[in-house]
């Protein structure tokens, strides 16, 4: 990739499993979303936050908000909203609940982006793709919109429809997903 990607932090979930707004949950003294924003801002510009409600800017007025394309349609709605606004070649998408995400790991992902590739997706030690830590090329937009319109909301289904997709192994710690307060790293 020759230019910096645009960053998109997915923060539109309801945090039902967590029990409270996990974006603001403290990890090592800082809100998760601030930790994720710092990592993304080190490698991408601009950085947007995808939310369900336009009044919900979790990082304040200095960080642009992108409203989910279809409220309540999950992460795919955020990805589609980001792709619809995208001017760069690539959209770096990360979930707001990856508090140990680091810029060096994101550089590894970004560096794997090549012309003709539809997506570059992180993979942990267990081998499973992590579509909420990925770079999506702007050409993915039409396929993503079609999946959203057909209510095929799983990002794994979107990945299956893209060709080619590259997978990049990232350290397990940076892919730690916090869905419950008990998942919080020390």
Coordinates of C-alpha atoms in Angstrom, one line a residue:
X1 CA 0.0 0.0 0.0
X2 CA 1.5 3.3 -1.0
X3 CA -0.9 5.7 0.9
X4 CA -2.2 5.7 4.4
X5 CA -5.5 3.9 4.7
X6 CA -8.6 5.6 6.3
X7 CA -9.2 4.2 9.7
X8 CA -12.7 3.0 10.9
X9 CA -13.3 2.0 14.5
X10 CA -16.5 0.0 14.8
X11 CA -18.2 1.3 18.0
X12 CA -21.9 0.9 17.2
X13 CA -22.7 -2.2 19.3
X14 CA -25.1 -2.2 22.2
X15 CA -22.6 -3.9 24.6
X16 CA -25.4 -6.3 25.7
X17 CA -23.0 -9.0 26.7
X18 CA -20.7 -6.5 28.5
X19 CA -23.6 -5.0 30.6
X20 CA -22.5 -1.4 30.1
X21 CA -20.8 0.8 27.5
X22 CA -17.6 -1.2 26.9
X23 CA -16.1 1.6 24.7
X24 CA -15.6 3.6 27.9
X25 CA -14.4 0.6 30.0
X26 CA -11.0 1.2 31.5
X27 CA -8.1 -1.0 30.5
X28 CA -4.8 -0.2 32.3
X29 CA -6.3 3.2 33.2
X30 CA -7.6 4.2 29.7
X31 CA -10.9 3.8 28.0
X32 CA -10.8 1.0 25.4
X33 CA -11.9 3.2 22.6
X34 CA -9.1 5.7 23.3
X35 CA -6.5 2.9 23.3
X36 CA -7.8 1.6 20.0
X37 CA -8.0 5.1 18.5
X38 CA -4.3 5.8 19.4
X39 CA -3.2 2.6 17.6
X40 CA -5.3 3.3 14.5
X41 CA -4.3 7.0 14.4
X42 CA -0.7 6.1 14.3
X43 CA -1.1 4.3 10.9
X44 CA -4.3 5.7 9.3
X45 CA -5.7 9.1 8.4
X46 CA -8.4 10.2 8.8
X47 CA -9.8 8.1 11.5
X48 CA -13.6 7.7 11.8
X49 CA -15.8 6.1 14.5
X50 CA -18.8 4.1 13.3
X51 CA -21.8 4.4 15.6
X52 CA -25.6 3.5 15.6
X53 CA -26.8 7.0 16.6
X54 CA -25.4 10.2 15.1
X55 CA -25.5 11.9 18.5
X56 CA -23.1 9.2 19.9
X57 CA -19.6 10.5 19.4
X58 CA -17.6 8.5 21.9
X59 CA -14.4 10.4 21.3
X60 CA -15.8 13.9 21.2
X61 CA -16.3 16.4 18.3
X62 CA -12.7 16.2 17.0
X63 CA -13.1 12.6 15.8
X64 CA -15.6 12.3 12.9
X65 CA -18.5 9.9 13.3
X66 CA -19.9 7.7 10.6
X67 CA -23.4 6.5 11.2
X68 CA -24.1 2.8 10.5
X69 CA -25.7 2.4 7.0
X70 CA -28.5 0.3 8.5
X71 CA -29.1 0.7 12.3
X72 CA -29.0 -2.6 14.2
X73 CA -27.4 -4.5 11.3
X74 CA -24.1 -5.1 13.2
X75 CA -20.5 -4.5 12.1
X76 CA -21.3 -5.0 8.4
X77 CA -23.4 -1.8 8.6
X78 CA -20.4 0.1 9.9
X79 CA -18.1 -1.3 7.3
X80 CA -20.6 -0.3 4.5
X81 CA -20.9 3.2 5.9
X82 CA -17.2 3.6 5.9
X83 CA -16.8 2.2 2.4
X84 CA -19.5 4.6 1.2
X85 CA -17.5 7.6 2.5
X86 CA -14.1 6.3 1.5
X87 CA -11.8 8.4 -0.7
X88 CA -8.6 6.4 -0.1
X89 CA -7.9 3.0 -1.6
X90 CA -8.1 1.1 1.7
X91 CA -10.3 1.1 4.8
X92 CA -8.6 -0.2 7.9
X93 CA -11.4 -1.6 10.1
X94 CA -11.0 -2.4 13.8
X95 CA -13.4 -3.2 16.6
X96 CA -13.4 -0.8 19.5
X97 CA -13.0 -3.7 21.9
X98 CA -9.4 -4.7 21.0
X99 CA -7.7 -2.8 23.8
X100 CA -4.2 -4.3 23.3
X101 CA -4.1 -3.4 19.6
X102 CA -0.7 -1.9 18.6
X103 CA 0.4 0.2 15.7
X104 CA 3.2 -2.3 14.8
X105 CA 0.6 -5.0 14.3
X106 CA -1.6 -2.7 12.2
X107 CA 1.5 -1.9 10.1
X108 CA 1.9 -5.6 9.5
X109 CA -1.6 -5.8 8.2
X110 CA -1.3 -2.7 6.1
X111 CA 2.0 -3.8 4.6
X112 CA 0.3 -6.9 3.3
X113 CA -2.1 -5.0 1.1
X114 CA -1.4 -5.4 -2.6
X115 CA -3.0 -4.2 -5.8
X116 CA -5.7 -6.6 -6.8
X117 CA -6.4 -7.8 -3.3
X118 CA -9.9 -7.3 -2.0
X119 CA -9.1 -7.6 1.7
X120 CA -6.3 -8.3 4.2
X121 CA -7.5 -10.0 7.3
X122 CA -5.8 -10.7 10.6
X123 CA -5.6 -14.2 11.8
X124 CA -4.7 -15.3 15.3
X125 CA -2.8 -18.3 16.5
X126 CA -6.0 -20.4 16.3
X127 CA -6.1 -19.8 12.6
X128 CA -9.5 -18.1 12.6
X129 CA -9.9 -15.0 10.5
X130 CA -10.6 -11.8 12.4
X131 CA -12.7 -9.7 10.0
X132 CA -13.0 -6.9 12.6
X133 CA -9.2 -6.3 12.3
X134 CA -8.8 -6.0 8.5
X135 CA -8.1 -3.8 5.6
X136 CA -10.8 -3.7 2.9
X137 CA -10.2 -2.3 -0.6
X138 CA -12.6 0.3 -1.9
X139 CA -13.7 -2.2 -4.6
X140 CA -15.4 -4.3 -1.9
X141 CA -18.2 -1.7 -1.5
X142 CA -20.6 -3.1 -4.0
X143 CA -20.4 -6.7 -2.6
X144 CA -20.7 -5.4 1.0
X145 CA -23.7 -3.3 0.1
X146 CA -25.4 -6.3 -1.6
X147 CA -24.8 -8.4 1.5
X148 CA -26.3 -5.7 3.7
X149 CA -29.3 -5.4 1.5
X150 CA -29.8 -9.1 1.5
X151 CA -29.4 -9.2 5.3
X152 CA -26.4 -11.5 5.0
X153 CA -24.8 -9.7 7.9
X154 CA -21.9 -12.0 8.9
X155 CA -18.6 -10.6 8.0
X156 CA -17.3 -14.1 7.4
X157 CA -19.9 -14.4 4.6
X158 CA -18.6 -11.2 3.1
X159 CA -15.0 -12.6 3.2
X160 CA -16.2 -15.8 1.5
X161 CA -17.5 -13.6 -1.3
X162 CA -14.3 -11.7 -1.8
X163 CA -11.4 -12.7 -4.0
X164 CA -8.6 -12.6 -3.3
X165 CA -8.3 -12.3 0.4
X166 CA -5.0 -12.3 2.2
X167 CA -4.6 -13.5 5.7
X168 CA -1.9 -12.2 8.0
X169 CA -0.9 -13.8 11.3
X170 CA -0.9 -11.3 14.2
X171 CA 0.1 -11.9 17.8
X172 CA -2.8 -13.2 19.9
X173 CA -2.6 -10.4 22.5
X174 CA -3.4 -7.7 20.0
X175 CA -6.5 -9.6 18.9
X176 CA -7.8 -10.0 22.5
X177 CA -11.5 -9.2 22.2
X178 CA -13.2 -7.9 25.4
X179 CA -16.9 -9.0 25.5
X180 CA -17.3 -9.3 29.2
X181 CA -15.7 -7.3 32.1
X182 CA -13.9 -10.5 33.1
X183 CA -12.1 -10.5 29.8
X184 CA -10.3 -7.3 30.7
X185 CA -6.5 -7.7 30.6
X186 CA -4.5 -6.7 33.7

